[in-house]
Coordinates of C-alpha atoms and ligand atoms in Angstrom, one line a residue:
M234 CA -21.5 38.9 -12.7
S235 CA -24.9 37.4 -12.6
S236 CA -25.5 36.1 -9.2
D237 CA -26.6 32.6 -8.4
D238 CA -26.9 32.8 -4.8
S239 CA -29.8 30.6 -4.0
F240 CA -28.3 27.8 -6.1
V241 CA -25.3 28.0 -3.9
D242 CA -27.4 28.0 -0.8
R243 CA -29.1 24.9 -1.9
V244 CA -26.0 23.0 -2.8
Q245 CA -24.7 24.0 0.6
H246 CA -27.9 22.7 2.2
L247 CA -27.4 19.5 0.3
V248 CA -23.9 19.3 1.7
S249 CA -24.7 20.1 5.3
D250 CA -27.7 17.8 5.3
N251 CA -25.3 15.1 4.2
K252 CA -22.5 16.0 6.4
R253 CA -22.1 12.6 7.7
S254 CA -21.9 11.1 4.3
L255 CA -19.3 13.8 3.6
L256 CA -17.6 12.6 6.8
I257 CA -17.7 16.0 8.4
G258 CA -19.5 18.4 6.3
A259 CA -16.1 19.5 5.3
A260 CA -15.5 23.1 5.0
A261 CA -17.1 24.7 2.1
V262 CA -18.6 24.4 -1.3
V263 CA -18.1 26.7 -4.2
V264 CA -20.3 26.8 -7.2
A265 CA -19.0 29.1 -9.7
A266 CA -22.0 29.2 -11.8
G267 CA -23.0 32.8 -12.0
G268 CA -20.1 34.6 -13.4
V269 CA -18.4 35.3 -10.0
A270 CA -17.5 32.8 -7.5
Y271 CA -19.4 33.0 -4.3
Y272 CA -17.7 31.4 -1.4
V273 CA -20.0 29.9 1.2
A274 CA -18.0 28.8 4.1
S275 CA -19.8 26.2 6.3
T276 CA -19.2 26.9 9.9
R277 CA -20.7 23.6 10.9
G278 CA -18.5 21.3 12.9
A279 CA -18.8 17.6 12.8
G280 CA -20.7 15.1 14.7
G281 CA -22.9 16.8 17.2
A282 CA -25.7 14.9 18.9
G283 CA -25.9 11.5 17.3
D284 CA -29.0 9.5 16.7
E285 CA -29.7 6.3 18.6
E286 CA -28.0 4.2 16.1
N287 CA -24.8 6.1 16.7
V288 CA -25.0 5.8 20.4
K289 CA -25.7 2.1 20.7
G290 CA -22.7 -0.1 21.1
D291 CA -20.8 2.6 22.8
K292 CA -21.9 1.7 26.3
K293 CA -19.2 -0.8 26.9
K294 CA -16.5 1.6 25.8
D295 CA -17.9 4.4 28.0
K296 CA -17.6 2.2 31.0
R297 CA -14.1 1.4 30.2
K298 CA -13.4 5.1 29.6
K299 CA -14.5 5.8 33.1
K300 CA -11.9 3.4 34.5
H301 CA -9.1 5.3 32.7
K302 CA -6.9 6.9 35.2
K303 CA -6.7 10.6 35.0
T304 CA -3.1 11.3 34.7
V305 CA -0.8 14.1 33.7
K306 CA -2.7 17.2 32.8
D307 CA -2.2 17.4 29.2
K308 CA -4.1 18.6 26.2
D309 CA -4.1 15.0 25.0
G310 CA -6.5 14.3 27.9
P311 CA -6.0 11.2 30.2
I312 CA -3.1 10.0 28.3
I313 CA -2.2 6.7 29.8
E314 CA -4.9 4.1 29.4
E315 CA -5.4 0.9 31.3
R316 CA -6.9 -1.2 28.5
K317 CA -6.6 -4.3 30.7
P318 CA -7.9 -3.2 34.1
K319 CA -7.2 -6.6 35.6
A320 CA -3.5 -6.1 35.9
P321 CA -2.0 -9.4 36.9
E322 CA -0.5 -9.9 40.3
V323 CA 3.2 -10.1 40.1
S324 CA 4.9 -12.8 42.0
S325 CA 7.2 -11.4 44.6
E326 CA 10.3 -13.4 43.7
L327 CA 10.7 -11.4 40.5
E328 CA 13.0 -8.5 41.1
D329 CA 11.0 -6.3 38.7
D330 CA 13.1 -3.2 38.6
K331 CA 16.2 -4.9 37.5
V332 CA 17.2 -4.9 33.9
L333 CA 17.3 -8.5 32.8
T334 CA 19.9 -9.8 30.4
A335 CA 18.9 -11.7 27.3
D336 CA 20.0 -14.9 29.0
E337 CA 17.9 -14.2 32.1
I338 CA 14.9 -13.4 30.0
A339 CA 15.3 -16.6 28.0
E340 CA 15.0 -18.6 31.3
L341 CA 11.6 -17.0 32.2
S342 CA 8.4 -18.8 31.3
T343 CA 5.9 -17.0 29.0
E344 CA 3.7 -16.5 32.0
E345 CA 6.4 -14.9 34.0
R346 CA 7.4 -12.6 31.2
T347 CA 3.8 -11.4 30.8
K348 CA 3.5 -10.7 34.4
L349 CA 6.8 -8.9 34.6
A350 CA 5.9 -6.8 31.5
A351 CA 2.7 -5.7 33.2
T352 CA 4.6 -4.6 36.3
L353 CA 7.0 -2.7 34.1
K354 CA 4.2 -1.0 32.4
Q355 CA 2.7 -0.1 35.8
K356 CA 6.0 1.5 36.7
G357 CA 6.0 3.3 33.4
N358 CA 2.6 4.7 34.2
E359 CA 3.9 5.9 37.5
A360 CA 6.9 7.5 36.0
Y361 CA 4.7 9.1 33.4
Q362 CA 2.5 10.6 36.0
A363 CA 5.5 12.0 37.7
R364 CA 6.3 13.5 34.3
S365 CA 9.5 11.5 34.0
F366 CA 8.9 10.7 30.4
T367 CA 12.2 9.3 29.5
T368 CA 12.1 6.9 32.4
A369 CA 8.6 6.0 31.6
A370 CA 9.5 5.3 28.0
D371 CA 12.3 3.1 29.2
Y372 CA 9.9 1.0 31.3
Y373 CA 7.6 0.5 28.4
T374 CA 10.6 -0.4 26.2
R375 CA 11.5 -3.1 28.6
A376 CA 8.0 -4.3 28.9
I377 CA 7.8 -4.6 25.1
A378 CA 11.2 -6.5 25.0
L379 CA 10.1 -8.9 27.6
T380 CA 6.9 -10.3 26.3
P381 CA 6.4 -12.3 23.1
K382 CA 3.0 -10.6 22.8
P383 CA 3.2 -7.0 23.9
E384 CA -0.1 -5.2 24.6
P385 CA -1.0 -2.4 22.2
V386 CA -1.2 -0.1 25.2
Y387 CA 2.6 -0.5 25.8
Y388 CA 3.3 1.1 22.5
S389 CA 0.6 3.6 22.8
N390 CA 1.8 4.7 26.2
R391 CA 5.3 4.9 25.1
A392 CA 4.1 7.1 22.2
A393 CA 2.5 9.3 24.8
C394 CA 6.0 9.7 26.4
Y395 CA 7.5 10.6 23.1
V396 CA 4.8 13.2 22.6
N397 CA 5.7 14.8 25.9
M398 CA 9.4 14.9 25.5
T399 CA 11.1 18.2 24.6
P400 CA 11.2 18.4 21.7
P401 CA 8.5 15.8 21.0
K402 CA 9.7 12.8 19.0
H403 CA 6.9 12.7 16.5
E404 CA 8.6 10.0 14.3
L405 CA 8.8 7.7 17.2
V406 CA 5.2 8.4 18.1
V407 CA 4.2 7.4 14.6
E408 CA 6.2 4.2 14.8
D409 CA 4.7 3.2 18.2
C410 CA 1.2 3.9 17.1
D411 CA 1.8 1.9 14.0
A412 CA 2.7 -1.0 16.2
A413 CA -0.2 -0.5 18.5
L414 CA -2.7 -0.2 15.6
K415 CA -1.3 -3.3 14.0
L416 CA -2.4 -5.2 17.1
D417 CA -5.7 -3.4 17.4
S418 CA -6.9 -1.4 14.5
H419 CA -9.7 0.1 16.5
Y420 CA -7.5 1.6 19.1
L421 CA -8.8 5.2 19.2
K422 CA -6.2 6.6 21.4
A423 CA -3.4 5.4 19.2
L424 CA -5.1 6.6 16.1
N425 CA -5.6 10.0 17.6
R426 CA -2.1 10.2 18.8
R427 CA -0.7 9.2 15.4
A428 CA -3.0 11.7 13.7
M429 CA -1.6 14.5 15.9
A430 CA 2.0 13.4 15.3
L431 CA 1.5 13.2 11.6
E432 CA 0.0 16.6 11.6
A433 CA 3.0 18.0 13.5
L434 CA 5.2 16.3 10.9
E435 CA 3.1 18.0 8.2
L436 CA 2.2 14.7 6.7
Y437 CA -1.3 15.9 6.2
E438 CA -2.7 13.2 4.0
A439 CA -1.8 10.5 6.5
S440 CA -2.9 12.6 9.4
L441 CA -6.3 13.1 7.7
R442 CA -6.6 9.4 7.2
D443 CA -6.2 8.9 11.0
Y444 CA -8.4 11.7 12.1
T445 CA -11.1 10.5 9.7
A446 CA -10.9 7.0 11.1
T447 CA -11.0 8.5 14.7
T448 CA -14.1 10.4 13.7
I449 CA -15.9 7.5 12.1
L450 CA -14.9 4.9 14.7
G451 CA -16.0 7.4 17.4
K452 CA -19.3 7.4 15.6
F453 CA -19.1 11.1 15.0
Q454 CA -19.5 11.8 18.7
N455 CA -16.1 13.6 19.1
D456 CA -16.4 17.2 18.0
S457 CA -12.8 18.0 18.4
A458 CA -11.9 15.0 16.2
G459 CA -14.3 16.4 13.6
Q460 CA -12.7 19.8 13.9
A461 CA -9.3 18.2 13.5
V462 CA -10.4 16.7 10.2
E463 CA -11.5 20.1 9.0
R464 CA -8.3 21.7 10.1
V465 CA -6.1 19.2 8.5
L466 CA -8.2 19.1 5.4
K467 CA -7.7 22.8 5.0
K468 CA -4.0 22.6 5.5
L469 CA -3.8 19.7 3.0
S470 CA -5.9 21.4 0.4
T471 CA -4.0 24.6 0.6
Q472 CA -0.7 22.8 0.3
K473 CA -1.9 20.7 -2.7
A474 CA -3.5 23.7 -4.3
A475 CA -0.3 25.6 -4.2
E476 CA 1.5 22.6 -5.8
I477 CA -1.0 22.3 -8.5
L478 CA -1.1 26.0 -9.3
A479 CA 2.7 26.2 -9.5
T480 CA 2.7 23.7 -12.4
R481 CA -0.7 24.0 -14.1
E482 CA -1.1 25.5 -17.5
P483 CA -3.5 28.5 -17.2
R484 CA -6.7 27.9 -19.2
L485 CA -10.1 29.3 -19.6
P486 CA -13.0 28.1 -17.4
S487 CA -16.1 26.4 -18.7
F488 CA -18.2 27.9 -21.4
T489 CA -21.1 28.2 -19.0
F490 CA -18.9 30.3 -16.7
I491 CA -17.5 32.6 -19.3
Y492 CA -20.9 33.0 -20.9
A493 CA -22.5 34.0 -17.6
Y494 CA -19.6 36.4 -16.9
F495 CA -19.9 38.3 -20.2
A496 CA -23.7 38.2 -20.0
A497 CA -23.4 40.5 -17.0
F498 CA -22.3 43.3 -19.2
R499 CA -24.6 45.1 -21.6
P500 CA -23.6 44.6 -25.2
R501 CA -21.9 47.6 -26.8
A502 CA -21.4 48.6 -30.4
L503 CA -18.1 47.8 -32.0
P504 CA -15.6 50.7 -31.7
A505 CA -15.3 52.8 -34.8
L506 CA -12.1 52.0 -36.7
P507 CA -9.8 54.8 -37.6
E508 CA -9.7 55.9 -41.3
N509 CA -6.7 53.8 -42.2
P510 CA -6.9 50.8 -39.9
S511 CA -3.7 48.8 -39.2
T512 CA -3.6 45.0 -39.3
G513 CA -3.8 45.0 -35.5
D514 CA -6.9 47.2 -35.6
N515 CA -8.7 44.8 -37.9
T516 CA -7.6 41.8 -35.7
L517 CA -9.1 43.6 -32.7
I518 CA -12.4 43.8 -34.6
L519 CA -12.2 40.0 -35.3
A520 CA -11.6 39.5 -31.5
L521 CA -14.7 41.5 -30.6
E522 CA -16.8 39.8 -33.3
A523 CA -15.8 36.4 -32.0
L524 CA -16.7 37.6 -28.5
G525 CA -20.1 38.6 -29.8
A526 CA -20.5 35.1 -31.2
S527 CA -19.5 33.6 -27.8
D528 CA -16.4 32.0 -29.5
Y529 CA -14.1 32.7 -26.6
A530 CA -11.1 30.7 -27.7
H531 CA -10.9 32.7 -30.9
S532 CA -11.6 35.9 -29.3
L533 CA -8.8 35.3 -26.9
S534 CA -6.2 34.4 -29.6
F535 CA -7.3 37.3 -31.8
V536 CA -7.0 39.9 -29.0
N537 CA -3.5 38.6 -28.1
E538 CA -2.6 38.8 -31.8
A539 CA -4.0 42.3 -32.2
I540 CA -2.0 43.6 -29.3
E541 CA 1.1 42.0 -30.7
Q542 CA 0.5 43.5 -34.1
G543 CA -0.1 46.9 -32.7
I544 CA -3.3 48.9 -32.4
S545 CA -3.2 52.4 -33.9
W546 CA -5.7 54.3 -31.7
D547 CA -6.2 54.8 -28.0
A548 CA -9.8 53.8 -27.7
G549 CA -9.0 50.6 -29.6
K550 CA -6.1 49.9 -27.3
A551 CA -8.3 50.4 -24.3
E552 CA -10.8 47.9 -25.7
A553 CA -8.0 45.4 -26.4
F554 CA -6.6 45.7 -22.9
N555 CA -10.0 45.5 -21.4
L556 CA -10.7 42.3 -23.3
R557 CA -7.4 40.7 -22.6
G558 CA -7.6 41.7 -18.9
T559 CA -11.0 40.1 -18.7
F560 CA -9.7 36.8 -20.1
K561 CA -6.8 36.9 -17.7
F562 CA -9.2 37.4 -14.9
L563 CA -11.2 34.4 -16.1
I564 CA -8.1 32.3 -16.3
G565 CA -7.3 33.3 -12.8
E566 CA -4.2 35.4 -13.5
T567 CA -5.5 38.1 -11.2
D568 CA -2.4 40.4 -11.1
A569 CA -1.9 40.4 -14.8
A570 CA -5.6 41.0 -15.3
K571 CA -5.4 44.1 -13.0
A572 CA -2.4 45.4 -15.0
D573 CA -4.3 45.1 -18.3
L574 CA -7.5 46.7 -16.9
Q575 CA -5.5 49.5 -15.4
A576 CA -3.7 50.1 -18.8
S577 CA -7.1 50.3 -20.4
I578 CA -8.3 52.9 -17.9
D579 CA -5.1 54.9 -18.3
L580 CA -5.8 55.1 -22.0
L581 CA -9.5 55.8 -21.6
P582 CA -10.5 56.9 -18.1
S583 CA -14.2 56.8 -19.1
M584 CA -14.1 53.0 -19.7
T585 CA -16.8 51.9 -17.3
Q586 CA -16.3 48.2 -18.0
S587 CA -12.6 48.3 -16.9
W588 CA -13.5 50.1 -13.7
V589 CA -16.2 47.6 -12.9
K590 CA -13.9 44.7 -13.7
I591 CA -11.0 46.0 -11.6
A592 CA -13.6 46.2 -8.8
S593 CA -14.2 42.5 -9.2
V594 CA -10.5 41.8 -9.1
Y595 CA -10.4 43.7 -5.8
M596 CA -13.4 41.8 -4.6
E597 CA -11.6 38.5 -5.4
Q598 CA -8.7 39.8 -3.4
G599 CA -10.9 40.6 -0.5
D600 CA -10.4 44.4 -0.8
T601 CA -13.9 45.8 -0.7
A602 CA -12.9 49.4 0.1
K603 CA -10.9 49.5 -3.1
A604 CA -13.7 47.9 -5.1
F605 CA -16.1 50.7 -4.0
E606 CA -13.5 53.3 -4.9
C607 CA -13.5 52.0 -8.4
F608 CA -17.3 52.4 -8.6
E609 CA -17.0 55.9 -7.4
E610 CA -14.4 56.7 -10.1
A611 CA -16.5 55.1 -12.7
I612 CA -19.5 57.2 -11.6
K613 CA -17.4 60.4 -11.9
H614 CA -16.9 59.7 -15.6
N615 CA -20.3 58.2 -16.4
P616 CA -22.9 58.9 -13.8
E617 CA -25.6 57.5 -16.0
D618 CA -24.1 54.2 -16.8
P619 CA -26.4 51.4 -15.6
D620 CA -23.6 48.9 -15.5
I621 CA -21.9 50.6 -12.6
Y622 CA -25.0 50.4 -10.4
Y623 CA -25.7 46.9 -11.4
H624 CA -22.2 45.7 -10.5
R625 CA -22.1 47.8 -7.3
G626 CA -25.4 46.0 -6.4
Q627 CA -23.6 42.7 -7.0
V628 CA -20.8 43.6 -4.6
L629 CA -23.3 44.8 -2.0
F630 CA -25.2 41.6 -2.5
I631 CA -22.2 39.4 -1.9
M632 CA -21.7 41.4 1.3
N633 CA -25.2 40.6 2.3
D634 CA -26.2 44.3 2.2
F635 CA -29.5 43.5 0.4
A636 CA -31.2 46.8 1.0
Q637 CA -28.5 48.9 -0.6
A638 CA -28.0 46.3 -3.3
A639 CA -31.7 46.6 -4.1
E640 CA -31.4 50.4 -4.3
N641 CA -28.5 50.0 -6.8
Y642 CA -30.3 47.5 -8.9
T643 CA -33.3 49.7 -9.0
K644 CA -31.2 52.6 -10.2
S645 CA -29.7 50.4 -12.9
T646 CA -33.1 49.4 -14.2
A647 CA -34.2 53.0 -14.1
L648 CA -31.4 53.9 -16.4
D649 CA -31.9 50.9 -18.7
D650 CA -34.8 48.5 -18.2
Q651 CA -33.8 46.2 -21.0
F652 CA -31.1 44.4 -19.0
V653 CA -32.6 41.3 -17.6
F654 CA -30.1 40.6 -14.8
S655 CA -30.7 43.8 -12.9
H656 CA -34.4 42.9 -12.6
I657 CA -33.6 39.3 -11.5
Q658 CA -31.1 40.5 -9.0
L659 CA -33.5 43.0 -7.6
A660 CA -36.0 40.3 -7.0
V661 CA -33.5 38.0 -5.4
A662 CA -32.2 40.9 -3.2
Q663 CA -35.8 41.6 -2.1
Y664 CA -36.3 38.0 -1.3
K665 CA -33.1 37.9 0.7
S666 CA -34.1 40.9 2.7
G667 CA -37.3 39.1 3.6
N668 CA -39.6 41.0 1.3
L669 CA -41.3 38.1 -0.3
A670 CA -44.3 39.9 -1.8
N671 CA -42.2 42.5 -3.5
S672 CA -39.8 39.8 -4.7
M673 CA -42.6 37.7 -6.3
A674 CA -44.1 40.8 -7.9
T675 CA -40.7 41.8 -9.4
F676 CA -40.2 38.3 -10.7
R677 CA -43.7 38.1 -12.3
R678 CA -43.1 41.5 -14.0
T679 CA -39.7 40.3 -15.2
L680 CA -41.1 37.0 -16.6
K681 CA -43.7 39.0 -18.5
A682 CA -41.2 41.6 -19.8
F683 CA -38.6 39.0 -21.0
P684 CA -40.7 36.0 -22.3
Q685 CA -37.9 34.8 -24.4
R686 CA -35.2 34.8 -21.7
S687 CA -34.6 31.7 -19.7
E688 CA -33.0 33.4 -16.8
P689 CA -36.1 34.9 -15.1
Q690 CA -37.7 31.4 -15.2
N691 CA -34.6 29.8 -13.9
Y692 CA -34.0 32.1 -11.0
Y693 CA -37.7 32.3 -10.1
G694 CA -37.6 28.5 -10.0
E695 CA -34.7 28.7 -7.6
L696 CA -36.7 31.0 -5.3
L697 CA -39.7 28.6 -5.5
L698 CA -37.4 25.7 -4.7
D699 CA -36.1 27.6 -1.7
Q700 CA -39.6 27.7 -0.5
Q701 CA -40.0 24.0 -1.2
R702 CA -42.6 24.7 -3.8
F703 CA -41.2 21.8 -5.8
Q704 CA -43.7 21.3 -8.5
D705 CA -43.8 25.0 -9.4
A706 CA -40.0 25.2 -9.4
V707 CA -39.7 22.2 -11.7
E708 CA -42.2 23.8 -14.1
K709 CA -40.1 27.0 -14.2
F710 CA -36.9 25.0 -14.8
D711 CA -38.6 23.1 -17.6
R712 CA -39.7 26.3 -19.2
A713 CA -36.2 27.6 -19.0
I714 CA -34.8 24.4 -20.4
E715 CA -37.3 24.7 -23.3
I716 CA -36.3 28.3 -24.1
E717 CA -32.6 27.3 -24.0
R718 CA -33.2 24.3 -26.2
N719 CA -33.6 26.6 -29.2
K720 CA -30.5 28.6 -28.4
T721 CA -26.9 28.3 -29.2
P722 CA -25.1 28.3 -27.0
T723 CA -27.3 26.6 -24.4
N724 CA -27.3 27.7 -20.8
V725 CA -27.3 24.4 -18.9
L726 CA -27.9 25.8 -15.4
P727 CA -31.7 25.2 -15.5
L728 CA -31.0 21.5 -16.2
V729 CA -28.7 21.2 -13.1
N730 CA -31.3 23.1 -11.1
K731 CA -34.0 20.7 -12.2
G732 CA -31.9 17.8 -11.2
L733 CA -31.5 19.3 -7.7
A734 CA -35.2 20.0 -7.5
L735 CA -36.1 16.4 -8.4
F736 CA -33.7 15.2 -5.8
Q737 CA -35.0 17.4 -3.1
W738 CA -38.6 16.8 -4.0
K739 CA -38.7 13.1 -4.6
Q740 CA -35.3 11.9 -3.6
D741 CA -35.1 10.9 -7.3
V742 CA -31.4 10.4 -7.5
D743 CA -31.5 8.8 -11.0
A744 CA -33.5 11.7 -12.5
A745 CA -31.2 14.2 -10.8
E746 CA -28.1 12.4 -12.2
R747 CA -29.7 12.3 -15.7
C748 CA -30.2 16.0 -15.6
C749 CA -26.6 16.6 -14.6
H750 CA -25.3 14.2 -17.3
E751 CA -27.4 16.0 -19.9
A752 CA -25.9 19.3 -18.8
L753 CA -22.4 17.9 -19.1
R754 CA -23.2 16.5 -22.5
I755 CA -23.9 20.1 -23.6
D756 CA -21.1 21.7 -21.6
A757 CA -18.6 19.1 -20.5
E758 CA -17.0 21.6 -18.1
C759 CA -20.1 22.9 -16.3
E760 CA -18.8 23.2 -12.7
A761 CA -22.3 23.2 -11.2
A762 CA -23.2 19.9 -12.8
V763 CA -19.9 18.2 -11.7
A764 CA -20.3 19.5 -8.2
T765 CA -23.9 18.4 -8.0
L766 CA -23.1 14.9 -9.4
A767 CA -20.3 14.6 -6.8
Q768 CA -22.7 15.4 -4.0
L769 CA -25.3 13.0 -5.3
S770 CA -22.8 10.2 -5.5
L771 CA -21.8 10.8 -1.9
Q772 CA -25.4 10.9 -0.9
Q773 CA -25.7 7.4 -2.2
G774 CA -22.5 6.3 -0.5
K775 CA -20.8 5.8 -3.9
V776 CA -17.6 7.3 -2.7
D777 CA -15.4 6.1 -5.6
Q778 CA -17.7 7.8 -8.1
A779 CA -17.8 10.9 -5.9
V780 CA -14.1 11.0 -5.9
R781 CA -13.9 11.0 -9.7
M782 CA -16.3 13.9 -9.7
F783 CA -14.4 15.8 -7.1
E784 CA -11.2 15.3 -9.1
R785 CA -12.9 16.7 -12.1
H786 CA -14.2 19.6 -10.1
S787 CA -10.6 20.3 -8.9
E788 CA -9.5 20.3 -12.6
L789 CA -12.1 22.8 -13.4
A790 CA -11.3 25.1 -10.5
R791 CA -10.4 28.5 -11.8
N792 CA -8.4 30.0 -9.1
E793 CA -6.9 29.2 -5.7
P794 CA -9.9 29.6 -3.4
E795 CA -12.0 27.4 -5.8
L796 CA -9.2 24.9 -6.1
V797 CA -8.8 24.7 -2.3
N798 CA -12.5 24.1 -1.9
A799 CA -12.6 21.4 -4.6
L800 CA -9.6 19.7 -3.1
T801 CA -11.2 19.8 0.3
Y802 CA -13.9 17.5 -0.9
Q803 CA -11.6 15.4 -3.0
Y804 CA -9.3 14.6 0.0
A805 CA -12.2 14.2 2.3
S806 CA -13.5 11.5 0.0
Y807 CA -10.0 9.9 -0.4
A808 CA -9.9 9.6 3.4
Q809 CA -13.3 8.0 3.4
L810 CA -12.3 5.6 0.7
E811 CA -9.2 4.7 2.6
F812 CA -11.2 4.1 5.7
M813 CA -13.5 1.7 3.9
K814 CA -10.4 -0.1 2.7
N815 CA -8.8 -0.3 6.1
Y816 CA -12.0 -1.2 7.9
P817 CA -13.9 -3.3 5.4
E818 CA -16.1 -4.6 8.2
L819 CA -17.4 -1.1 8.8
A820 CA -17.6 0.0 5.2
S821 CA -21.2 -1.2 4.7
Q822 CA -22.2 0.5 7.9
L823 CA -20.7 3.7 6.6
S824 CA -22.7 3.7 3.4
Q825 CA -25.8 3.1 5.5
L826 CA -24.9 6.1 7.5
A827 CA -24.5 8.0 4.2
S828 CA -27.7 6.8 2.6
G829 CA -30.0 6.4 5.5
M830 CA -30.3 10.0 6.4
Ligands
NAG963 C1 -11.5 13.5 20.6 O1 -10.7 14.0 19.6 C2 -9.6 14.8 20.1 C3 -8.8 15.3 18.9 O2 -8.6 14.3 17.9 C4 -8.7 14.0 21.0 O3 -7.6 14.7 21.5 C5 -9.5 13.4 22.2 O4 -8.8 12.6 23.0 C6 -10.8 12.7 21.6 N1 -11.7 12.4 22.7 C7 -12.1 11.1 23.0 C8 -13.0 11.0 24.1 O5 -11.8 10.2 22.2
NAG964 C1 -25.9 52.1 -3.8 O1 -24.9 51.6 -2.9 C2 -24.1 52.7 -2.3 C3 -23.2 52.0 -1.3 O2 -22.1 51.5 -1.9 C4 -25.0 53.7 -1.6 O3 -24.2 54.7 -1.1 C5 -26.0 54.2 -2.6 O4 -26.9 55.1 -1.9 C6 -26.8 53.0 -3.1 N1 -27.9 53.5 -4.0 C7 -27.7 54.1 -5.2 C8 -29.0 54.5 -5.9 O5 -26.6 54.3 -5.7

């Protein structure tokens, strides 16, 4: 579990800085780069105070809004709108409350029909205000039947009646809003109403399309529309994630991810084989050797095979269950992982690794109390095992308890000062708790102590980047890239970081993208590179390209929370693409909004 917090922070900044290009700064971003997934929920809503460009052009609408009659008190607000304030006078000879037959209608002139329809609508409005929704709907129906060219407001108002009926007739709301929007695609009230009806019908994709259009057409000024987008996005992503997970083949995450995960555990010697090793015993050794060589696919198939063949001694079995459980955890099969890790502990209660890993399973399930219990248990068996304190530090770190985290990292380094991550994490925790001088000192010591490791360079670079010391940061990333260049396997995170740094420093999107593509050339499944590329595409208003990256990111998601997050972006971009298709005249404006920030 090597942490990667500041990287996440910065991607999140990138996201929230671009919330308009993202439509709404949707929800959250996950970068699963450091061996454990850190979820950073954005609490930002949409819109907010707009700049001048957003305000201009709204004046006319505002005036019209003021003319709206306040009607029935309703969470939908002033629900009946007078879109044509100059309601035509109705000639007195028309008996307007009478239901006309088809023949009678046929005899009326177009002008007479239009006038009569307006009167009927007026009566509908009155009935609506009196909360006689069925009567009101009836008036609107007659108005619509009368005129060859019904006003969009007739449909929209009738939709408002359907909303207010008990139970609400959401399907009819959708139909009427369809009709109103066909006549006026910029009709915000109708869009809004249809969005709500679709949400009630659990047709989230369509609802999202409408809320998105409402938000953009409203120039991001309507906060509750922005919140609606986030709400529906969340429902949609959760629903889609469940569908995907029900059918998807389980598989291992990216190399970068697995490598980072295993790097968080100190290497251990191979277990001593019994005198007459069984076939399964030998296969277990093959699995552990493959793991040592970072050949995860083989390690996984060997360990499965070893358990099938049968392992002859308890410590070996405990190793095997620990390893298989770890792979299951990485695949996202949390419950199965827990069972294996538990089996490993039952066989060998002093197995620190299994305790620590069960703790991370509990963390993933949000049960921190249980996670801490596991650390206590582990300490009972091995009070001097540095792994325990390092990983407890990680948990405290995730919980933003940086002081205690720092204490635990320090204890870990005191027990073993050769493990690079406890030093790095100590420095990052010091930084997080505002102790800049200590943090820098720890980093400098660590750089010196581990000249051949890229990680101190990389994370120090992140810290510098966080302080906007761009040039220094890029230097560190370059050094880290150089160190990694001579290694197999290559850790590509410094490359992605360099890309982000160049983007933040010089807005050099091309260079940033090149770095990410280079990272993907080395590890095609590097989540951080895919997520960054997606954000960079959005930044430039290249929504279709962003969509492809978000789709890829969803494919790479390891578990449900990650998948939900990835899908959030994916569907937010779909909605934006659809908006550009439905409102081509505004599409260019939208990409200006996206790029001109
Ligand atoms: C803002 O959006 C909400 C939710 O979509 C909607 O109910 C409300 O009528 C909108 N307000 C305006 C002024 O458009
Ligand atoms: C580590 O964290 C725990 C809290 O979980 C705390 O009780 C302990 O004092 C910290 N420090 C060390 C050195 O263990």
